XYZ file of C-alpha atoms in Angstrom:
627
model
C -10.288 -34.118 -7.771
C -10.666 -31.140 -10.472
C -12.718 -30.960 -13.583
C -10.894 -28.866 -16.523
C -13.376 -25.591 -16.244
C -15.739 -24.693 -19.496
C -13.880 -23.094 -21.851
C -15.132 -19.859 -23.457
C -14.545 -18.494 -27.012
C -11.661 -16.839 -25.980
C -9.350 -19.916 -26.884
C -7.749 -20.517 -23.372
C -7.690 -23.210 -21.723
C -9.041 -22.262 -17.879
C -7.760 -23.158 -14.781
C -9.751 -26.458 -13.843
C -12.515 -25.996 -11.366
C -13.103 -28.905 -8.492
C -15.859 -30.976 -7.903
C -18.422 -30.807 -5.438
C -16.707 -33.706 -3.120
C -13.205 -32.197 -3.631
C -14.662 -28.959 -2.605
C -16.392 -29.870 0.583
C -13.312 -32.209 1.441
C -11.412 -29.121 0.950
C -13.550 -27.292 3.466
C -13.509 -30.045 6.040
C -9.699 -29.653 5.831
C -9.907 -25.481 6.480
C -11.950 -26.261 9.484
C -10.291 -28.684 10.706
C -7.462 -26.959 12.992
C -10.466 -24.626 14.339
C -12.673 -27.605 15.180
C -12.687 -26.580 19.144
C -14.163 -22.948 18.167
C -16.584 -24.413 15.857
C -18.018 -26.820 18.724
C -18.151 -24.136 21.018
C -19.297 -21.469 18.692
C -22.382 -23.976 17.864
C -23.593 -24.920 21.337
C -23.626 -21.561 21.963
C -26.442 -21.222 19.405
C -28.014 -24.049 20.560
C -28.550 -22.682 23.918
C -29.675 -19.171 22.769
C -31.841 -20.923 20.049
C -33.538 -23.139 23.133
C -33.879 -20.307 25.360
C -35.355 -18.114 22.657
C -37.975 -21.267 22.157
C -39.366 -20.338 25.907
C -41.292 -17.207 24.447
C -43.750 -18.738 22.546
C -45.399 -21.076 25.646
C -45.130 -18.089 27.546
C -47.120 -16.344 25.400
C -49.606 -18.410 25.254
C -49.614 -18.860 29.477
C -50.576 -15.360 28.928
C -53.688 -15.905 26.681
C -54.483 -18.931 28.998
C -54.636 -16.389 32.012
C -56.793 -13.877 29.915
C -58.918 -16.345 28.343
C -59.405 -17.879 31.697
C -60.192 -14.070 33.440
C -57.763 -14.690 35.977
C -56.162 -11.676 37.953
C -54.058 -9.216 36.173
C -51.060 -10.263 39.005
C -50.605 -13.837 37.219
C -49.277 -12.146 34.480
C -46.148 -10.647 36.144
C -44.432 -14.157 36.281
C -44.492 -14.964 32.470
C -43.913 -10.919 31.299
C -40.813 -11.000 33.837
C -40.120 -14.293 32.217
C -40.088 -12.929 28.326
C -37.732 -10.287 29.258
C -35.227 -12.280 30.901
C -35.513 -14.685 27.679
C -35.137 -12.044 25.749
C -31.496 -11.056 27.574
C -30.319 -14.320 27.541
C -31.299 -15.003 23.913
C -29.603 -12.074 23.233
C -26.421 -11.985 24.934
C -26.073 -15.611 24.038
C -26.949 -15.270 20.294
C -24.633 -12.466 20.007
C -21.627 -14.974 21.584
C -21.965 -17.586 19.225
C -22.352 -15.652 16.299
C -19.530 -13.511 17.413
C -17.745 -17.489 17.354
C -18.892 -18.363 13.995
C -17.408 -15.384 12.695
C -14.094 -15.473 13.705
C -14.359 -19.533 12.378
C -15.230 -18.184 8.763
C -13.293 -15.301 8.852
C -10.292 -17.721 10.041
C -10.798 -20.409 7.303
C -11.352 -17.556 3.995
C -7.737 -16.025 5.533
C -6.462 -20.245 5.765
C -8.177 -20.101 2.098
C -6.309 -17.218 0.892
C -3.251 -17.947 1.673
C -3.614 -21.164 0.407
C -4.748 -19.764 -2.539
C -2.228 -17.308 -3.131
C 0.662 -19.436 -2.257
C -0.532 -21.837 -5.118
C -1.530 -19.159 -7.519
C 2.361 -17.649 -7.278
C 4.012 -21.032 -7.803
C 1.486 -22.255 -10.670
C 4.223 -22.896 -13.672
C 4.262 -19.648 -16.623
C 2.750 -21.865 -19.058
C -0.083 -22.888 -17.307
C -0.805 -19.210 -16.617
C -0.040 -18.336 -19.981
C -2.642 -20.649 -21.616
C -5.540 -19.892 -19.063
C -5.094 -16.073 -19.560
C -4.793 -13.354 -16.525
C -9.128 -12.721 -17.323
C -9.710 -16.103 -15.311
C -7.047 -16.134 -12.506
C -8.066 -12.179 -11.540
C -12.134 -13.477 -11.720
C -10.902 -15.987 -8.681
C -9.031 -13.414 -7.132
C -11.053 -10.951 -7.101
C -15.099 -11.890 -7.703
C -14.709 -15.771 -6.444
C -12.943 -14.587 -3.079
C -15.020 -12.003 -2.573
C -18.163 -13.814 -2.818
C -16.628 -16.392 -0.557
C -15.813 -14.040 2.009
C -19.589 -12.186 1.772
C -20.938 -15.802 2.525
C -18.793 -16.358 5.159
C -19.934 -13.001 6.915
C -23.278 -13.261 6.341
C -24.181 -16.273 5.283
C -22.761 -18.634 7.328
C -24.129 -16.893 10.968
C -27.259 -16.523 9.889
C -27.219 -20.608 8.308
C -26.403 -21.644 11.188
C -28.587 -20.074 13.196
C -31.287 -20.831 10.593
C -30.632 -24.299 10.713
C -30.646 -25.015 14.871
C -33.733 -22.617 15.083
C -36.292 -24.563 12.817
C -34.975 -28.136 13.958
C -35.471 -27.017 17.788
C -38.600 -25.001 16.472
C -40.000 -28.674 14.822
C -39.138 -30.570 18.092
C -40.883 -27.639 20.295
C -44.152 -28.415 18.497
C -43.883 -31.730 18.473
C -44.062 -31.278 22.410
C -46.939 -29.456 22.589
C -48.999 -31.985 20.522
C -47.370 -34.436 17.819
C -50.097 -33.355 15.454
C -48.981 -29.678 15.182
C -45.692 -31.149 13.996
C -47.684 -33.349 11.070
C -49.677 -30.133 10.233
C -46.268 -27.845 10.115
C -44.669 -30.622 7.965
C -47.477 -30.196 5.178
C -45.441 -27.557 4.113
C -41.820 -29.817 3.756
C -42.656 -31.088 0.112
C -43.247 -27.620 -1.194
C -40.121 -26.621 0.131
C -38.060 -29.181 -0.549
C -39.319 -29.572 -4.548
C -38.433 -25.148 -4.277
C -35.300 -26.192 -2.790
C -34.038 -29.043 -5.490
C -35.823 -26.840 -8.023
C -33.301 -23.970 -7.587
C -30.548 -25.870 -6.580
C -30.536 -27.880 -9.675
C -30.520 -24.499 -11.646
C -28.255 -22.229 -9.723
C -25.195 -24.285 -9.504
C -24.814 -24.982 -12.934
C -26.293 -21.163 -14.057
C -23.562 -19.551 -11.298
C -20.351 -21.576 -12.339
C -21.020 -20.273 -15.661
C -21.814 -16.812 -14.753
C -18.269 -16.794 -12.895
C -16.589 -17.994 -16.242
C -18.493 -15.385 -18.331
C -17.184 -12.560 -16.232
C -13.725 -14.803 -16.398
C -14.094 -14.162 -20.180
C -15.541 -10.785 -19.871
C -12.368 -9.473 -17.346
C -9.923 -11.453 -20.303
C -11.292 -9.536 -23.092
C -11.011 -6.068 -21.532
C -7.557 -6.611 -19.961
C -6.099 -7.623 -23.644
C -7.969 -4.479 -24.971
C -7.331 -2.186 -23.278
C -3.220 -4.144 -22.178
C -3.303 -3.782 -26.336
C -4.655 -0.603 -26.824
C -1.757 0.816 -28.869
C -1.889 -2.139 -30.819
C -5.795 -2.296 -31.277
C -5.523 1.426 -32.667
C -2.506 0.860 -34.711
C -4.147 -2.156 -36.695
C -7.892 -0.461 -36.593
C -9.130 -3.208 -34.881
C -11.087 -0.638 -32.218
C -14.622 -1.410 -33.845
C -13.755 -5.709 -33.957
C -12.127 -5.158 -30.070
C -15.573 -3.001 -29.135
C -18.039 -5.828 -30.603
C -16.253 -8.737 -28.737
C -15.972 -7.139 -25.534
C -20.149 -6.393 -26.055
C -20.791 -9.661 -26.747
C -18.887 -10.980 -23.418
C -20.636 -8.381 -21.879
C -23.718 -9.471 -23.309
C -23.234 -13.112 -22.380
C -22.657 -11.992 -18.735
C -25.724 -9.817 -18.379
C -27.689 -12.604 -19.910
C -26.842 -15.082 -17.936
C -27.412 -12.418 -14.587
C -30.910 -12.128 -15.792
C -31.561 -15.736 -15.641
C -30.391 -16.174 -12.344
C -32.657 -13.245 -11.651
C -35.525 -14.756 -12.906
C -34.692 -18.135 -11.167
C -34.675 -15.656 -7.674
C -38.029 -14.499 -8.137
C -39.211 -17.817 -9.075
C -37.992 -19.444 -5.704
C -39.866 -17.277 -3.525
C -42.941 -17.300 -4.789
C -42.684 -21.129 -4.474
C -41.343 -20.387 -0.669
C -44.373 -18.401 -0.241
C -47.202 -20.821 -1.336
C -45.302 -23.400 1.279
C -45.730 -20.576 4.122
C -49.554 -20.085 3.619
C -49.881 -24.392 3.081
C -48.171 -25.005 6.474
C -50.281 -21.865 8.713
C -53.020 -22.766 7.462
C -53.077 -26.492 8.073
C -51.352 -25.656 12.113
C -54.478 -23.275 12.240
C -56.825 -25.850 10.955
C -55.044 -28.617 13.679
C -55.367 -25.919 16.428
C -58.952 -25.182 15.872
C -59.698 -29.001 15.823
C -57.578 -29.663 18.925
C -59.126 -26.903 21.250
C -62.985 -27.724 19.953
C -62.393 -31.510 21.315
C -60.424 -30.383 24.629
C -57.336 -31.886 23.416
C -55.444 -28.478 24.000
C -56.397 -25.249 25.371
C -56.224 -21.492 23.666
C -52.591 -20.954 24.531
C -50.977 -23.851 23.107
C -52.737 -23.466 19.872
C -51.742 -20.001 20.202
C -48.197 -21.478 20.889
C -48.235 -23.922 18.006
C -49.655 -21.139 15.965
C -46.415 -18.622 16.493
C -43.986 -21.570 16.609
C -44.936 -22.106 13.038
C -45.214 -18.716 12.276
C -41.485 -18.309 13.870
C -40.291 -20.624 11.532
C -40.663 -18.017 8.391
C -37.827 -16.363 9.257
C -35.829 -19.261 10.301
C -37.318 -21.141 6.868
C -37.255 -18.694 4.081
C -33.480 -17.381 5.373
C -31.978 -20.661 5.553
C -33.824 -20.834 1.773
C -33.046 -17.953 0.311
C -29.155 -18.862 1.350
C -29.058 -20.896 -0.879
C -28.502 -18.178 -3.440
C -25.446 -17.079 -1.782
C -24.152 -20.550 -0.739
C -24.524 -21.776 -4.024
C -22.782 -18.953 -5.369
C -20.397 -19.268 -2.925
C -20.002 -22.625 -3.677
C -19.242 -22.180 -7.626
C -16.407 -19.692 -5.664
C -14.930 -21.897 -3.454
C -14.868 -24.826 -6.200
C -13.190 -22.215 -8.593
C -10.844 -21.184 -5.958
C -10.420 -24.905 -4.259
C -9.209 -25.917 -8.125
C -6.471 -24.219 -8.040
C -5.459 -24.481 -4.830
C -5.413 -28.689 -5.762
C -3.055 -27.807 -8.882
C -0.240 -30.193 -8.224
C 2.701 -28.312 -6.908
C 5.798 -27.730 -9.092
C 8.573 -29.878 -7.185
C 10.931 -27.769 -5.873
C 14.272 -28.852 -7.604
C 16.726 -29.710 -4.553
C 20.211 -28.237 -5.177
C 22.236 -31.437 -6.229
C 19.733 -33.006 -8.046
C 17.611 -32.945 -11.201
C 14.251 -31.184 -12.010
C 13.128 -34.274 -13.755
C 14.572 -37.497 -14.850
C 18.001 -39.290 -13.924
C 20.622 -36.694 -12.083
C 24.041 -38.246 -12.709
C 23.062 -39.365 -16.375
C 22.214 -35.579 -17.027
C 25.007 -34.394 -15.696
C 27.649 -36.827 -17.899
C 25.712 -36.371 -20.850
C 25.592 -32.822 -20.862
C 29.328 -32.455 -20.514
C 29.672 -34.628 -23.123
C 27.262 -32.577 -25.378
C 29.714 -29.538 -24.702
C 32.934 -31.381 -25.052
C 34.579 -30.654 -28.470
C 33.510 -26.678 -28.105
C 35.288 -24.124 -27.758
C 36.270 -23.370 -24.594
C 35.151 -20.175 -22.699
C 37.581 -16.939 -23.593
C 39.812 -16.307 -20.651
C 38.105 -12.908 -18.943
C 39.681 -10.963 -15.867
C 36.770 -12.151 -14.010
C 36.991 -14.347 -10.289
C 35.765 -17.740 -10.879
C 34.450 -20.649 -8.712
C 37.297 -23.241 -7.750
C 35.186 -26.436 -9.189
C 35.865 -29.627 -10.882
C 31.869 -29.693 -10.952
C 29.566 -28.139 -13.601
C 27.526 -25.553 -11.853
C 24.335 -26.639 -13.807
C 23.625 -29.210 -16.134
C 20.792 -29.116 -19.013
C 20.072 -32.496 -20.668
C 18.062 -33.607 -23.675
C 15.520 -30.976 -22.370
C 12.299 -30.762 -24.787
C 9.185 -28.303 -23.863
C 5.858 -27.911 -25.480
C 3.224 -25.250 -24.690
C 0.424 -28.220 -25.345
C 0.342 -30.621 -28.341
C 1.393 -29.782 -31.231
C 3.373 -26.608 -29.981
C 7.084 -27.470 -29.512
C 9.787 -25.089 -28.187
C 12.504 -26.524 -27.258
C 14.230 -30.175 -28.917
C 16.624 -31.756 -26.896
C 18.462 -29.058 -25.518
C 22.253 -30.139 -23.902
C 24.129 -27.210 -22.110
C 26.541 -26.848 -19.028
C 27.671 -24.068 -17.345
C 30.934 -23.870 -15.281
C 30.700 -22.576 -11.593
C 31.348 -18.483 -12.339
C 30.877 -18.575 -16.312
C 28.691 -16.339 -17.654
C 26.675 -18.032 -20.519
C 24.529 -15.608 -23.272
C 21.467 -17.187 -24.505
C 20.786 -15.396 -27.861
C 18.912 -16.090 -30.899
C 16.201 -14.929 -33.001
C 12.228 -14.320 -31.487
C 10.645 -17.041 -30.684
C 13.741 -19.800 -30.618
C 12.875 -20.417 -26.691
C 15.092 -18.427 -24.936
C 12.813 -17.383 -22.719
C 11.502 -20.712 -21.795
C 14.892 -22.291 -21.692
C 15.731 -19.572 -19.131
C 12.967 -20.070 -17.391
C 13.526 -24.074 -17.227
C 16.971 -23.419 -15.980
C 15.425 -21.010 -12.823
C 13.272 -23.736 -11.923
C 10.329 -21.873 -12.302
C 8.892 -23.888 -15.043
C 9.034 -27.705 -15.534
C 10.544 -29.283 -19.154
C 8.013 -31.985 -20.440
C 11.409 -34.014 -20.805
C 14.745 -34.110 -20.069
C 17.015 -33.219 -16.820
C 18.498 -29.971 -15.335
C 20.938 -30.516 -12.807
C 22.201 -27.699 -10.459
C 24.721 -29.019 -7.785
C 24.795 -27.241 -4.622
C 27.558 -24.590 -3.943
C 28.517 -21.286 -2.690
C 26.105 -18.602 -3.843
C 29.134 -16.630 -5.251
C 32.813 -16.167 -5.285
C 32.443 -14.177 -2.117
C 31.959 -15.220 1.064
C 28.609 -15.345 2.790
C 26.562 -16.186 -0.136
C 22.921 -16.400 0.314
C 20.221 -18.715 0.494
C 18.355 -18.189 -2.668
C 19.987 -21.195 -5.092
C 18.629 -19.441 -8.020
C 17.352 -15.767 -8.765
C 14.927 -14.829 -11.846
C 15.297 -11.564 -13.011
C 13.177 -11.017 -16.123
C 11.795 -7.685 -18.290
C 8.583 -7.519 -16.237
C 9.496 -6.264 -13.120
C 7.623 -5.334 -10.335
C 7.940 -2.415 -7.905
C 5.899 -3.274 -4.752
C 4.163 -0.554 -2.692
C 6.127 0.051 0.115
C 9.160 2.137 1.409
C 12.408 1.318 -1.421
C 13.880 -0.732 1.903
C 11.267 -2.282 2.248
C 11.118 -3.435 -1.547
C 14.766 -4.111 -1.271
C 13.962 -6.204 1.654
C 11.837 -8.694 -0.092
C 15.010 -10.078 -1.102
C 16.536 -10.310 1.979
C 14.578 -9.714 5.284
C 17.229 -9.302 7.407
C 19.324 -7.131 5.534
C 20.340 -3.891 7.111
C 20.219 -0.097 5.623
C 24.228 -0.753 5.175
C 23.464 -4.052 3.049
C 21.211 -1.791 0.842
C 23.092 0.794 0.348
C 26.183 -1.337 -0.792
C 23.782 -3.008 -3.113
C 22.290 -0.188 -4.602
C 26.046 1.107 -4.772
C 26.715 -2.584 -6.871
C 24.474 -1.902 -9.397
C 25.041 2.039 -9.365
C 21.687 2.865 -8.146
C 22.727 4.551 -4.769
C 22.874 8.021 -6.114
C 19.637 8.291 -7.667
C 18.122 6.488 -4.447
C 19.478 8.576 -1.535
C 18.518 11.919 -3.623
C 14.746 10.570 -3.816
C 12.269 12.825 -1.174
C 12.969 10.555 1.809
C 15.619 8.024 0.386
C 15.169 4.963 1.469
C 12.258 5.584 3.098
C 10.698 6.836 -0.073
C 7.283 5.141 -0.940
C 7.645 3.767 -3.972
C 4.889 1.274 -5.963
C 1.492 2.149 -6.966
C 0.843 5.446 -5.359
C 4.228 6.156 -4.630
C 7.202 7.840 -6.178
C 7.389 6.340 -9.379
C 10.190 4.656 -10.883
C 11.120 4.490 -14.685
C 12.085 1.354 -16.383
C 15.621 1.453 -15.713
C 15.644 2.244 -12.811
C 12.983 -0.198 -11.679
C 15.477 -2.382 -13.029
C 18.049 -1.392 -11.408
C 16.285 -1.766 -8.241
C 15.528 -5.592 -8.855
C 19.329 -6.197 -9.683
C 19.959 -4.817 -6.389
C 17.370 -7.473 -4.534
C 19.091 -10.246 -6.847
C 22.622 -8.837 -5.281
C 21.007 -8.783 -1.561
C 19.940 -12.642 -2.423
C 23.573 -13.763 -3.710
C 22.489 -17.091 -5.741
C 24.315 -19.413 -6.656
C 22.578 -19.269 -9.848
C 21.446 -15.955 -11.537
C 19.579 -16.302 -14.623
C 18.209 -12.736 -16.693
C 15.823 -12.527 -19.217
C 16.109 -10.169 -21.256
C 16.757 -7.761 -17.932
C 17.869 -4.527 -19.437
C 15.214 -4.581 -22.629
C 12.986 -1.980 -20.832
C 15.559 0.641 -21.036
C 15.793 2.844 -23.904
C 18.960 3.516 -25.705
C 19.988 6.151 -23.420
C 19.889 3.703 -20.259
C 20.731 -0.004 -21.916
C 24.127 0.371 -21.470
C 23.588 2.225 -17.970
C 21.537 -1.014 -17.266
C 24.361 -3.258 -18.984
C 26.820 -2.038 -16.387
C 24.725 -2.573 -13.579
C 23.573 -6.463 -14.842
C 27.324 -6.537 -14.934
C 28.234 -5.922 -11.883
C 25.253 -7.829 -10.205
C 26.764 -11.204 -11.746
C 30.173 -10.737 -10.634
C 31.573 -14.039 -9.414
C 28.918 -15.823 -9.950
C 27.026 -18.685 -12.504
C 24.913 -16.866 -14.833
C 22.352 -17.128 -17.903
C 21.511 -14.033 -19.482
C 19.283 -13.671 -22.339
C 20.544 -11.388 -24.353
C 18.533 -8.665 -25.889
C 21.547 -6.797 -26.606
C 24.862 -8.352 -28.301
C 26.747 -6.453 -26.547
C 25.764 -8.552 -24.085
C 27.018 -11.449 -25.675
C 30.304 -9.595 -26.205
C 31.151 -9.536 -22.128
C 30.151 -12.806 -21.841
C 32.436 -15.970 -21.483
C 30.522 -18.015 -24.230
C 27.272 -17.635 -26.090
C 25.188 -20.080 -26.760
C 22.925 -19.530 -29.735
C 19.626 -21.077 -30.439
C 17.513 -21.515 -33.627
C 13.866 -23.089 -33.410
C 14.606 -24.828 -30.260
C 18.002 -26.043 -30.928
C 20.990 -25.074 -29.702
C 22.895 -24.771 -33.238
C 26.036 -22.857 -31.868
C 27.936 -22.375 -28.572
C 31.450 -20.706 -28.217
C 33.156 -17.153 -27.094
C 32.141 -14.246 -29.241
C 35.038 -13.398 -31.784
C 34.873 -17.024 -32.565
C 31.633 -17.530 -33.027
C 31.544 -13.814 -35.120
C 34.238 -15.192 -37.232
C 33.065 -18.588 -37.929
C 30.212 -16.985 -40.161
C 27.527 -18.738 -38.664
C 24.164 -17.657 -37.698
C 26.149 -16.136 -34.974
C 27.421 -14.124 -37.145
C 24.842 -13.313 -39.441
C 23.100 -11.498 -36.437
C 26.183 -9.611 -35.253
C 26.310 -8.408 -39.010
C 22.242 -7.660 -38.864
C 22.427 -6.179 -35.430
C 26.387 -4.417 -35.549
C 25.217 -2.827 -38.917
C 22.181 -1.427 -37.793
C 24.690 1.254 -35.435
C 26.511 4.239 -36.885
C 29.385 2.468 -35.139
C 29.765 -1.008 -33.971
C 30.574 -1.846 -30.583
C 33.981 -3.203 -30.135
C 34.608 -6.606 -27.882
């Protein structure tokens, strides 16, 4: 179970945060598959922490023998004694903690990868509305602390916790009323510990979503810097980004303050608890009740526990801001996953009533111009879009009903005007983001006209593309692992990228990515066409894929795109009509609706809204591009 997280005056709605039994049923899960080394890596502890609980009656065996002026030889058995305790302690201590670390360091990596796999698969819209600020504060801060409590933290907890529960049963054996005495001090610590726990959870969470807030403001400033400048909005961008600023420094002070206010409380238990164990032990030894030495004993057993005590306390800091972490973290890892559409059947709703419909909805149109292009032998559609309808939240509606089929090996243009949901329609059709009605239907098929298609059912290629640090085969690779440096080459040669790439420093062993040789927008481009020809969908879908290039490299770009779809299904987004011109129909959209759908010179000389943007956008060039 999740909570929605607080929302900040930035407008966005955050990622949703889980609760306190979620989280720790979370946890219980992580350990689970590890529960052997946690059993083991805790009775090693407990052994160490019992054998370390030998030097304090040996101790006082040795004031015994003094106090009793007995020879100087008696004390060779309990100083040989302390030092063998003291190698056992330590070689055991060191074993279990050695344990306990690999344990946390195995359940943050279980965590992570949990995490990330979630993170990459949460739909665009979700994303879009929580902002990057919060989902790089989880990333980044949240896992972080997580992983400093699990390294420090958790060892020493655990070893804070068996020492003053062994500790409290040692004294107990020496004399019942040393235990009473040592528990004057529980209440104290036990208000201190409610006191601050009360405080800090609540005071942390927030803290994480200010510097949420705080990371969102200066990634849209500076992201928007050109913008900020253009519009003088520097002075307005400066003031918000102080006031988040503000808000987190605030709120680090208070949890500051509530710090300092925890140990002194800590403290005032430590002198109540000595001093009533002293009181006891003077009592005891005046009435013969115990000698010198185990008062002396009971006396360092207590004062043994401040470590123990006031560590296993003051951990509470970082466990409960590890805890506002791992809730932050655990939330999204509980996001319900995005079904995986199976090929054959619909993303949502009724597969076979999608699929008629939807050739119904095209039936009538114009059917696609005849191109000298190899198409799929299919009596089936190769996907099926019906009645789909999308909102970005209430109230914000981007696509109405949308009906659309595409023939196995037609290439489909999605154009239209900013903002008619191209985008999102595109992005429905990939599968990568769910309609909030309606069906999409892809049935399953050869990846492509040629043979050996690939296992990727549908590939994404948008404007924002990525070039991943690493070798250029090894980026190439992410699209097909087992590809060899023949398969890249002949897909860099598709998309007429081979040139540029063998006459890079090392070719295809060039480093490319952040730190590497860098790649301009075309060519990075270019370079993700070639992974989408290594993948050979069955489905290719590009939004707006060649819009990075200038006007110098769009129709470079255009070629490539081109030849990367070649015999097989595609939606393309078109940013440029020509574009639209090479495709077998084009589908046009206006505020949500698709209000048009047909080849190109029909469509341009039906003097439709079709048309009206082949005038706007034809007439804008010295000279017009011809189909």
């Amino acid at each position: 179970m999740t909570t929605d997280s607080p929302t900040p005056d930035t407008g966005a709605e955050l990622l949703p945060i889980a609760t306190p039994a979620r989280t720790r049923a979370a946890l219980r899960t992580l350990i689970r598959p590890d529960r052997g080394l946690a059993l083991t890596g805790i009775g090693i502890l407990v052994a160490a922490t019992a054998v370390g609980l030998l030097v304090q009656p040996l101790l006082g065996r040795i004031v015994d023998i003094v106090a009793d002026g007995r020879p100087a030889g008696d004390l060779t058995l309990p100083v040989v004694l302390l030092v063998a305790v003291a190698l056992v302690q330590g070689l055991t201590t060191t074993l279990g903690l050695t344990r306990i670390a690999r344990l946390g360091e195995t359940v943050l990596a279980r965590l992570r990868e949990r995490f990330v796999e979630r993170a990459l698969n949460l739909p665009a819209d979700r994303l879009e509305r929580a902002g990057a600020g919060d989902l790089t504060a989880r990333v980044t801060g949240d896992v972080a602390r997580v992983a400093e409590a699990v390294r420090s933290a958790l060892p020493e907890m655990a070893r804070s916790v068996l020492a003053i529960l062994l500790t409290l049963g040692a004294l107990a054996l020496l004399d019942v009323r040393f235990l009473l005495a040592a528990l004057l001090a529980v209440p104290v610590q036990l208000l201190t510990a409610r006191w601050y726990v009360r405080r800090a959870l609540t005071l942390y969470a927030d803290q994480r979503v200010a510097n949420g807030a705080q990371q969102q403001q200066l990634l849209e400033t500076i992201g928007g810097a050109v913008t900020v400048r253009g519009h003088r909005l520097e002075e307005q961008h400066t003031e918000r980004s102080a006031g988040r600023s503000r808000k987190a420094v605030d709120l680090t002070m208070r949890s500051v303050n509530l710090v300092l206010g925890f140990y002194g409380r800590l403290h005032i238990a430590e002198y109540i608890g000595l001093a009533a164990v002293l009181i006891a032990g003077f009592w005891l030894v005046r009435d013969g009740a115990v000698s010198i030495g185990t008062a002396t004993a009971a006396a360092l057993y207590f004062h043994s526990l401040f470590g123990p005590v006031n560590a296993a306390l003051v951990l509470l800091d970082d466990a409960q801001s590890a805890a506002a972490g791992l809730a932050r973290l655990v939330g999204v890892t509980d996001l319900a996953e995005q079904p995986e559409p199976e090929a054959g059947k619909p993303q949502a709703g009724k597969a076979e009533a999608g699929k008629a419909e939807a050739g119904k909805a095209e039936a009538g149109k114009a059917a696609p111009a005849s191109v000298p292009r190899q198409r799929i032998a299919s009596s089936e559609a190769a996907v099926a879009v019906h009645e789909v309808s999308h909102a970005y939240g209430p109230g914000r509606p981007v696509l109405h009903e949308v009906s659309l089929s595409l023939e196995p090996g037609e290439h489909v243009a999605l154009v239209g005007t900013s903002g008619a949901g191209k985008s999102t329609l595109a992005r429905i059709v990939a599968g990568v983001q769910q309609p909030t009605s309606g069906t999409v239907t892809a049935p399953a098929g050869p990846g492509s006209a040629s043979a050996g298609a690939g296992e990727h059912p549908v590939v994404l290629v948008t404007q924002e593309v990525h070039v991943f640090t690493g070798t250029l085969a090894e980026d190439l690779r992410l699209a097909r692992p087992d590809a060899t440096d023949a398969d890249l080459r002949t897909a860099l040669a598709t998309v007429h990228a081979l040139d540029w790439a063998e006459a890079l420093p090392d070719g295809l062993a060039t480093v490319v990515g952040e730190g590497g040789h860098r790649l301009d927008p075309a060519r990075a481009q270019q370079l993700a066409l070639a992974r989408l020809v290594l993948a050979d969908p069955a489905l290719a879908v590009l939004d707006e894929a060649t819009a990075e290039a200038g006007s110098a490299g769009a129709r470079v770009l255009e070629r490539s795109a081109e030849a990367a779809l070649a015999g097989r299904t595609a939606l393309v987004v078109a940013h440029r009509l020509t574009q639209a011109v090479a495709a077998d129909r084009v589908v046009v959209l206006e505020a949500g609706r698709v209000v048009e759908s047909g080849p190109h010179d029909e469509l341009r000389d039906a003097d439709g809204p079709y048309a009206a943007l082949w005038r706007a956008w034809s007439g804008s060039r010295t000279t017009a591009p011809h189909p």
